[in-house]
XYZ file of C-alpha atoms in Angstrom:
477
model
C 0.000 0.000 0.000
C 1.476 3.732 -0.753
C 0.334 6.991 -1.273
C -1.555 6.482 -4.128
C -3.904 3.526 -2.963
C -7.091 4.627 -1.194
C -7.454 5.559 2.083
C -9.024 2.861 4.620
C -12.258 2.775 5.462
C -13.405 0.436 8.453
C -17.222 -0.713 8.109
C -19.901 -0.977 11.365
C -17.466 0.026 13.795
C -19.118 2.429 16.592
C -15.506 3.091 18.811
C -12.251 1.980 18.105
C -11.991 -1.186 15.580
C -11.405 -4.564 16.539
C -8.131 -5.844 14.568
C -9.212 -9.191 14.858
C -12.257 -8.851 12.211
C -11.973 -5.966 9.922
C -13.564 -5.685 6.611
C -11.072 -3.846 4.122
C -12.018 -1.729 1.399
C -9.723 -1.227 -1.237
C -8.923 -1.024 -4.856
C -9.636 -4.852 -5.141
C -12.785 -4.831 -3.276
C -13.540 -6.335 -0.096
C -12.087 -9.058 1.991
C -10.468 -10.445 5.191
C -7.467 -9.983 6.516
C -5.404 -12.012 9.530
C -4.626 -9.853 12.456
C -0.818 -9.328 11.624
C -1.167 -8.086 7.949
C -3.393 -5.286 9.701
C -0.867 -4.203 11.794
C 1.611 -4.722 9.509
C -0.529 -2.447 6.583
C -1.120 0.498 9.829
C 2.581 0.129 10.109
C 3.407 0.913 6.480
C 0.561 3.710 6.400
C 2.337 5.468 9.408
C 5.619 5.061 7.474
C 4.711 6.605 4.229
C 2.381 9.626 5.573
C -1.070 8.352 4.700
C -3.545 11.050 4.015
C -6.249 11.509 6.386
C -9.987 11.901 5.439
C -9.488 15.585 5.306
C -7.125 15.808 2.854
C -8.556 13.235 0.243
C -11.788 15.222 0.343
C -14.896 14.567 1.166
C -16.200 13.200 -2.110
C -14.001 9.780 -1.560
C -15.479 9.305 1.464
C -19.165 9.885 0.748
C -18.712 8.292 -2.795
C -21.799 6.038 -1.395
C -24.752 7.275 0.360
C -25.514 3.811 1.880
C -22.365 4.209 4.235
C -23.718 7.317 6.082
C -27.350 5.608 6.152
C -26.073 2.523 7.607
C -23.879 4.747 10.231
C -20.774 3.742 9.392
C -17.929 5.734 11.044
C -14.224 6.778 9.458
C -10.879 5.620 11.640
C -8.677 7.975 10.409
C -10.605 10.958 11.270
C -8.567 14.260 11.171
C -9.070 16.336 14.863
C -7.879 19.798 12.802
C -11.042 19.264 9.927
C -13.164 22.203 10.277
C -17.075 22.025 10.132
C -17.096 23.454 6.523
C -14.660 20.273 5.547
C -16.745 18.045 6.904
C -20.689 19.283 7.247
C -22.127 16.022 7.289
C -19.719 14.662 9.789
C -20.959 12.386 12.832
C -20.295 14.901 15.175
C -22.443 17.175 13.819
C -25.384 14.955 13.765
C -24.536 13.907 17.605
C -24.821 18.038 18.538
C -28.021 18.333 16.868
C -29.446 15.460 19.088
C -28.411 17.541 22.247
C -29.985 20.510 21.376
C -32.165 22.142 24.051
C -36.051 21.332 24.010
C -37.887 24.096 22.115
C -40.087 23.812 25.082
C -37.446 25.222 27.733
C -36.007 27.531 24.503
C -39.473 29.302 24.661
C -40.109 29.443 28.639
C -36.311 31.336 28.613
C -37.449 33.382 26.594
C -40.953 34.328 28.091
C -39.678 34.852 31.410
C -36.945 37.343 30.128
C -39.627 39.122 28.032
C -41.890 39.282 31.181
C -38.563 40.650 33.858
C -38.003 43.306 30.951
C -41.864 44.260 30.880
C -41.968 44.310 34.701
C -39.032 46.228 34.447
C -40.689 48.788 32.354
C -43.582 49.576 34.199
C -41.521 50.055 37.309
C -39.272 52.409 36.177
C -41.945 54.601 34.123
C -42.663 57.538 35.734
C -45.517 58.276 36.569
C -45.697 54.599 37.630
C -47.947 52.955 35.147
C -49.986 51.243 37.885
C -52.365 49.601 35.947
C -49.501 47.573 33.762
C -47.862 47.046 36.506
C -51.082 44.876 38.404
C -51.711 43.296 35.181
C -48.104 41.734 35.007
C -48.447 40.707 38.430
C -51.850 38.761 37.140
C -51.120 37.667 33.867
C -49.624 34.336 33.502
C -45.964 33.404 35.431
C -46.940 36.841 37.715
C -43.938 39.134 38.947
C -41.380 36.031 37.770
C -38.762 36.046 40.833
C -38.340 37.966 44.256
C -36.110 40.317 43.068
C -38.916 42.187 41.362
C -41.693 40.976 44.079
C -39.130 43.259 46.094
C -39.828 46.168 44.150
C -42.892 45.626 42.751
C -44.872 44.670 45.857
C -44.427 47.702 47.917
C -45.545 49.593 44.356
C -48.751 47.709 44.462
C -49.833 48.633 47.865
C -48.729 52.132 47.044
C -46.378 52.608 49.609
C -43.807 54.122 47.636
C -41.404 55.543 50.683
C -40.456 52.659 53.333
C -40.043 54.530 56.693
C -38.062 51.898 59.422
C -40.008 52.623 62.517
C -38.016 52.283 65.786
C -38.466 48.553 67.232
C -39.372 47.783 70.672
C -37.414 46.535 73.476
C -37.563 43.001 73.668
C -38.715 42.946 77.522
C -42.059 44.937 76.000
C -42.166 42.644 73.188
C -42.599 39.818 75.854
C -45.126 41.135 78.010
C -47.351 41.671 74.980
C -50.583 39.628 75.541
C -50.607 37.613 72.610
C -46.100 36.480 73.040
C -47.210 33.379 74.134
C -49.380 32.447 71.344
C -47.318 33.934 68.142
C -43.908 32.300 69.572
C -46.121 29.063 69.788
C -47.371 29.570 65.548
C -43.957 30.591 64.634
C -42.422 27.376 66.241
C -44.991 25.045 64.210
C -44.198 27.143 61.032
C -40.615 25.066 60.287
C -42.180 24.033 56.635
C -42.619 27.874 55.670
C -39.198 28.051 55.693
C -36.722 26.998 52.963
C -35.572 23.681 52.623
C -31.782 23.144 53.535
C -31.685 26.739 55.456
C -28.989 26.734 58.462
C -30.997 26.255 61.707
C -29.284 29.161 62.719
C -30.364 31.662 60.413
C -33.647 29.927 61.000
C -33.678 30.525 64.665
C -33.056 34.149 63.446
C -35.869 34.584 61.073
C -37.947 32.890 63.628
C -36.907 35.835 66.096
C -37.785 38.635 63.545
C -40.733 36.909 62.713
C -42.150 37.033 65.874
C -41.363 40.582 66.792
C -42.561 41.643 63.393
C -46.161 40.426 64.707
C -45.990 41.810 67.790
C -44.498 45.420 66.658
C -47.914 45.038 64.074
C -49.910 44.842 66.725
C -48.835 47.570 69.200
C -49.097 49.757 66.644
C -52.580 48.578 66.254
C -54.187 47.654 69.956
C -57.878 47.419 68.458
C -56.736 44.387 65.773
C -57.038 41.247 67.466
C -54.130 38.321 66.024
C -55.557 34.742 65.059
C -54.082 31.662 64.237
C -52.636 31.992 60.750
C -51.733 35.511 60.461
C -48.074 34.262 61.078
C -48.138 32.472 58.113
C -49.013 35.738 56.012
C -46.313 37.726 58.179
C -43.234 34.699 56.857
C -44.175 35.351 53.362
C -43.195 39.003 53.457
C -40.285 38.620 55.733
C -39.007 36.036 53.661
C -39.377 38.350 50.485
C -38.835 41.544 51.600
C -36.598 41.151 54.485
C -37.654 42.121 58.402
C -37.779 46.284 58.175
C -39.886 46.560 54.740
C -41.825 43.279 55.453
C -42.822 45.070 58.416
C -44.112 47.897 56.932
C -45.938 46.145 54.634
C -47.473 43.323 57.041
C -48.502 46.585 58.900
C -50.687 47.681 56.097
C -52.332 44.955 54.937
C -53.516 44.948 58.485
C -55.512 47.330 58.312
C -56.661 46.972 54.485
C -56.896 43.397 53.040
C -56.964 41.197 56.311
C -58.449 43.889 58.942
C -61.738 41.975 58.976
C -59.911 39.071 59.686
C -58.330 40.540 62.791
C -62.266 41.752 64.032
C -63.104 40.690 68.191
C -65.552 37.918 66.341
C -65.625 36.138 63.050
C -68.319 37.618 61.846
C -67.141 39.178 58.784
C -64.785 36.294 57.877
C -68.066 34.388 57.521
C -69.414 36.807 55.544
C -66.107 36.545 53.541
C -66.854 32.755 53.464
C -70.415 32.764 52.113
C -69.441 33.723 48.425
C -68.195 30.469 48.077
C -71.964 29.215 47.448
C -73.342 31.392 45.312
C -70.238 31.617 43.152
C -70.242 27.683 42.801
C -74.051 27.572 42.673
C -73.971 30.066 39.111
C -70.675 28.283 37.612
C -71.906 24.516 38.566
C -75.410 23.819 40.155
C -74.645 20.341 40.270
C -71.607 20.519 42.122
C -73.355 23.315 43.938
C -76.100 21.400 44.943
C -73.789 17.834 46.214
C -71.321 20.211 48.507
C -74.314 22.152 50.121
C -76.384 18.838 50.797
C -73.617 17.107 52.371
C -73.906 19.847 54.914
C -69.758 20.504 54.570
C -70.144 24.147 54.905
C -67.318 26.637 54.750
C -65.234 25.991 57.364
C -62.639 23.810 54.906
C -61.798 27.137 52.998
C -61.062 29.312 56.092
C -57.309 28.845 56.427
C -57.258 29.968 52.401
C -58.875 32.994 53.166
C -57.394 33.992 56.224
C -53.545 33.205 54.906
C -53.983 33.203 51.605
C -53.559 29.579 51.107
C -49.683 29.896 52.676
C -50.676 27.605 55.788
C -52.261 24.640 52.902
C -49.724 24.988 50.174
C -45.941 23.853 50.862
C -44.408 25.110 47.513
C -43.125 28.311 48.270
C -42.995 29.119 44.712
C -46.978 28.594 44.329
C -47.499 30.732 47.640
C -45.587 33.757 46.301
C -47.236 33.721 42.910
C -51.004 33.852 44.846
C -49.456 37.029 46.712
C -48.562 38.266 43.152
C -52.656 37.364 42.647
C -53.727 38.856 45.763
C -51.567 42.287 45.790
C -52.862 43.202 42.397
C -56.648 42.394 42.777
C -59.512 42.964 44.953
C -60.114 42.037 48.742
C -62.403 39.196 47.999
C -60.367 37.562 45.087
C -59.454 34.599 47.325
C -62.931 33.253 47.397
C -62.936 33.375 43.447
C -59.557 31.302 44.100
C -61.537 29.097 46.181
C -64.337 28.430 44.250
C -62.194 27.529 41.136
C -60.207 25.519 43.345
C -63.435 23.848 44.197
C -64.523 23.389 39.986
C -61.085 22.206 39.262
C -61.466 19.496 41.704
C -64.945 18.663 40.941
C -64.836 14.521 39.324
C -63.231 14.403 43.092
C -65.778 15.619 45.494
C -68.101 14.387 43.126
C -66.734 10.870 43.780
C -66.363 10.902 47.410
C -69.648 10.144 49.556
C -71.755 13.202 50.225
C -70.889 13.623 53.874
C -69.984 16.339 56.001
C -66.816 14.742 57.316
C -65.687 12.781 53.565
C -66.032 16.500 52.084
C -64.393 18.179 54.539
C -61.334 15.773 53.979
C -61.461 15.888 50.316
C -61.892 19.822 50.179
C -59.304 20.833 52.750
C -56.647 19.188 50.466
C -55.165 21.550 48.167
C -52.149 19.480 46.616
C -49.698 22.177 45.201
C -49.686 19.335 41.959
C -52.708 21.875 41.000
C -52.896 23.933 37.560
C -52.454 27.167 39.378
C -51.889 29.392 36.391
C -55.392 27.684 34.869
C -57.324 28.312 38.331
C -56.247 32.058 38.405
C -57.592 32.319 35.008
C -60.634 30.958 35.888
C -60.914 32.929 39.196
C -60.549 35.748 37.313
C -63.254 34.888 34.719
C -65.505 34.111 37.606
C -65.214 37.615 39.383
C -65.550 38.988 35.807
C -69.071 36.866 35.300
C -70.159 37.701 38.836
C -68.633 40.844 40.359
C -69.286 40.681 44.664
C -71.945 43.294 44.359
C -74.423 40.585 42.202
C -74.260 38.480 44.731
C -74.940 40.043 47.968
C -78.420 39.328 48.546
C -77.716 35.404 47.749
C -74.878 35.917 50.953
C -77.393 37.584 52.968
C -79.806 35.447 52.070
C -77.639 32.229 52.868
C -76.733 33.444 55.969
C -79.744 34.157 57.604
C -80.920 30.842 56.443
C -77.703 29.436 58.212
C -78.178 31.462 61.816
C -82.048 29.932 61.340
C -80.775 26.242 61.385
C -78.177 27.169 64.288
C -81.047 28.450 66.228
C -83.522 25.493 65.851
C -80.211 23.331 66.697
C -79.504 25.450 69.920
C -83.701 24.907 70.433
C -82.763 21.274 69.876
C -79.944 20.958 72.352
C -82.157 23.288 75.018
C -85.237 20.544 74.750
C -82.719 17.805 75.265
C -80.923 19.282 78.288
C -84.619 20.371 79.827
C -85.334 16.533 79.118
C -82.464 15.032 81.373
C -83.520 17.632 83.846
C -86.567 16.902 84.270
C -85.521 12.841 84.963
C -83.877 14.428 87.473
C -86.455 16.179 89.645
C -87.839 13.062 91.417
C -84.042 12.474 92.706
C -83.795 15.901 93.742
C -86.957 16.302 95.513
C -85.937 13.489 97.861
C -82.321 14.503 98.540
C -84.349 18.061 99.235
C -86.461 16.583 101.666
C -83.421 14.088 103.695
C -81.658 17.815 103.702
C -84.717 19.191 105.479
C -84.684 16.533 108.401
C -80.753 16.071 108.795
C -78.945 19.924 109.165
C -75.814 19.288 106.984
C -74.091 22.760 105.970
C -73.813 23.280 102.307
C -70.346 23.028 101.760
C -71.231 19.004 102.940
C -74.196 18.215 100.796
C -72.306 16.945 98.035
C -69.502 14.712 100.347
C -72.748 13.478 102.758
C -74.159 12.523 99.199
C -71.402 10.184 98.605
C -71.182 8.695 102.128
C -74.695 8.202 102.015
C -74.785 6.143 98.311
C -71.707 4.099 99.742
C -73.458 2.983 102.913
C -76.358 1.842 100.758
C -74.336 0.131 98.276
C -72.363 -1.646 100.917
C -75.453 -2.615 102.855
C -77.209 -4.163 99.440
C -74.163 -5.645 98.670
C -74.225 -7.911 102.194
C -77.537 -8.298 101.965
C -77.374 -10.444 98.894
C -73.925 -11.949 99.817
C -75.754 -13.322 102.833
C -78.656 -14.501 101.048
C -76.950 -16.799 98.421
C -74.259 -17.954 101.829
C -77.443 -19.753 103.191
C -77.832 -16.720 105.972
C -81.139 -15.511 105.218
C -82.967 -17.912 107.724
C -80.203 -16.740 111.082
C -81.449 -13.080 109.356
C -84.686 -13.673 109.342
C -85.015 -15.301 113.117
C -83.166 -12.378 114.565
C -85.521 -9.985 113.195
């Protein structure tokens, strides 16, 4: 072989070739060849400078089109042959196959488009407020926390963050309600991120519970509940403790003040949209959940934290706040009720009992279409704005304190019943009290003393009967 003869070309070899079985193709076609004329023909090729693929071109090598379909591979590939040498090389077809998804191309790109539109509408001035709440709506909301950090306080309008001076800690522990926040913010360890140092955790937990109680000195009428800690994490994790403050501080007094009322009154009248939202969008389902007596108590810690104590994804907790920032007060009960649809084929298959429905409904698995629910919630307030519906909630309300009262009427008759067993009991006790002076304080120990002597005296009475006893009994009376 010499310099003239063809280059070799090894057949259906994936790696590196196996010497022992090579097919050969040369000028007199193919055939086999022993292990040590191989070697010996590589030998001679190294020797006299064969030319690699590159420099016989790649016309030799592609003289037949079967060869590329059957994915045959060259040995004597040349490292230093550029892409317009070889455009059809194996290589090329390998980097194709590990191209990105388009899928993952196109949510790249989205999210940058929607950072640089958020970005716009915060830094137009005036601040287009309007843009700015639909961004924070549309689909993927305000993207990340570094623009929930600037964009939040903007949709509260509280453009200028003023740190107020915090409280010594000895006031911050003789607050009424220490006890119970420091006993919330201890069972909230799954607000918190995963894999956080426990003591940066025992820190947050500190600010946390100081940025409560600061809220409510400021604010001595609003009374705290169980849950409000939950909203209070969400903006300290976000914002940080000074501006999370601030803002905690307002929504106090705007979006959850009827929350933080002496009664729940006007939670429950928060609560009662639920029905007449489901009972327009789905009278079926409408009709099942309402006769199964479930009521509305299932939906309470979603309105009350804005589903942050039910959903463990932090990431589906901070879009809602996106949600909740940029709408009105009563959006989560739009939330709720397409919550509710969305889960439908599963309440519908449970039994139609209080306590089955209550388990099924209290469930809100973060596995949910969110971005499809806030769609629809947003439909539904469009299709039946609060104000259409008040006299259904007024309605349903009065119809619900009407079957409390006949069940408080209920209880009363039963109580009055026992009672009134009782009277014949009483009546003699009464008249043993009138006959033997025993001071008040006694009445109830003489009582016992009395029913032991009895039982004690029955109790010999028939041990002595079935002894054979009863005759000796009878003689000496």
């Amino acid at each position: 072989m010499d310099n003239e003869t063809d280059p070799v070309v090894y057949k259906n070899i994936k790696n590196k070739p196996n010497v022992e079985h090579l097919e050969v193709e040369g000028e007199t076609g193919n055939h086999e060849d022993t292990k040590d004329k191989i070697i010996e023909k590589k030998k001679i090729d190294e020797g006299k400078g064969v030319r690699t693929v590159s420099e016989k071109g790649e016309e030799e090598i592609m003289s037949s089109k079967d060869q590329w379909q059957g994915k045959q591979y060259v040995e004597h590939l040349s490292p230093s042959s550029s892409s317009e040498d070889t455009p059809s090389t194996p290589e090329k077809r390998v980097k194709r196959k590990k191209k990105k998804p388009k899928d993952t191309s196109v949510a790249a790109v989205f999210r940058q488009k929607k950072i640089e539109q958020i970005q716009g509408a915060l830094s137009s001035n005036p601040l287009d407020l309007e843009a700015l709440r639909e961004l924070a709506i549309s689909e993927g909301g305000l993207v990340k926390d570094e623009m929930r950090r600037r964009a939040w306080p903007r949709l509260m309008k509280k453009e200028q963050v003023e740190s107020a001076p915090k409280p010594l800690l000895e006031v911050v522990k003789n607050h009424k309600d220490y006890q119970q926040v420091v006993l919330d913010v201890q069972r909230s360890l799954k607000r918190f991120p995963p894999g956080i140092d426990d003591d940066y955790r025992l820190v947050l937990m500190d600010q946390l519970t100081i940025l409560i109680i600061r809220v409510l000195m400021k604010h001595p009428h609003l009374n705290y509940y169980q849950g409000f800690h939950d909203v209070a994490i969400t903006f300290l994790l976000v914002m940080g403790e000074d501006i999370g403050y601030e803002m905690v501080e307002q929504l106090s007094v705007t979006h959850l003040s009827e929350f933080m009322r002496p009664t729940m009154e006007r939670t429950t009248y928060y609560l009662t949209y639920l029905y007449p939202i489901l009972k327009r969008a789905n009278p079926h389902l409408y009709k099942f959940i309402s006769d199964s007596g479930v009521g509305t108590m299932f939906c309470l810690p979603w309105l009350i934290t804005w589903f942050a104590h039910t959903l463990s994804d932090y990431r589906n907790v901070v879009r809602l706040y996106d949600f909740f920032l940029a709408t009105p007060y009563l959006m989560p009960m739009y939330i709720a009720a397409a919550i509710v649809l969305q889960r439908k084929d599963d309440v519908l298959a449970g039994e139609c009992d209080m306590a089955m429905q209550h388990l099924i409904l209290s469930q809100v698995p973060d596995t949910l279409p969110f971005e499809d629910i806030l769609v629809e919630a947003r439909k539904l307030h469009e299709a039946y704005p609060p104000e259409t519906l008040t006299m259904e909630v007024e309605e349903y309300i009065k119809k619900a304190a009407e079957k409390e009262k006949l069940e408080k009427q209920r209880l009363l008759e039963r109580k009055n019943k026992y009672v009134a067993r009782q009277v014949p009991y009483r009546k003699l006790m009464t008249t043993v009290f009138n006959y033997i002076p025993v001071a008040p304080a006694h009445k109830h120990k003489f009582i016992k003393v009395a029913l032991f002597a009895a039982s004690v005296f029955v109790a010999r009475g028939i041990y002595l009967y079935y002894s054979g006893s009863g005759i000796e009994i009878k003689s000496e009376l």
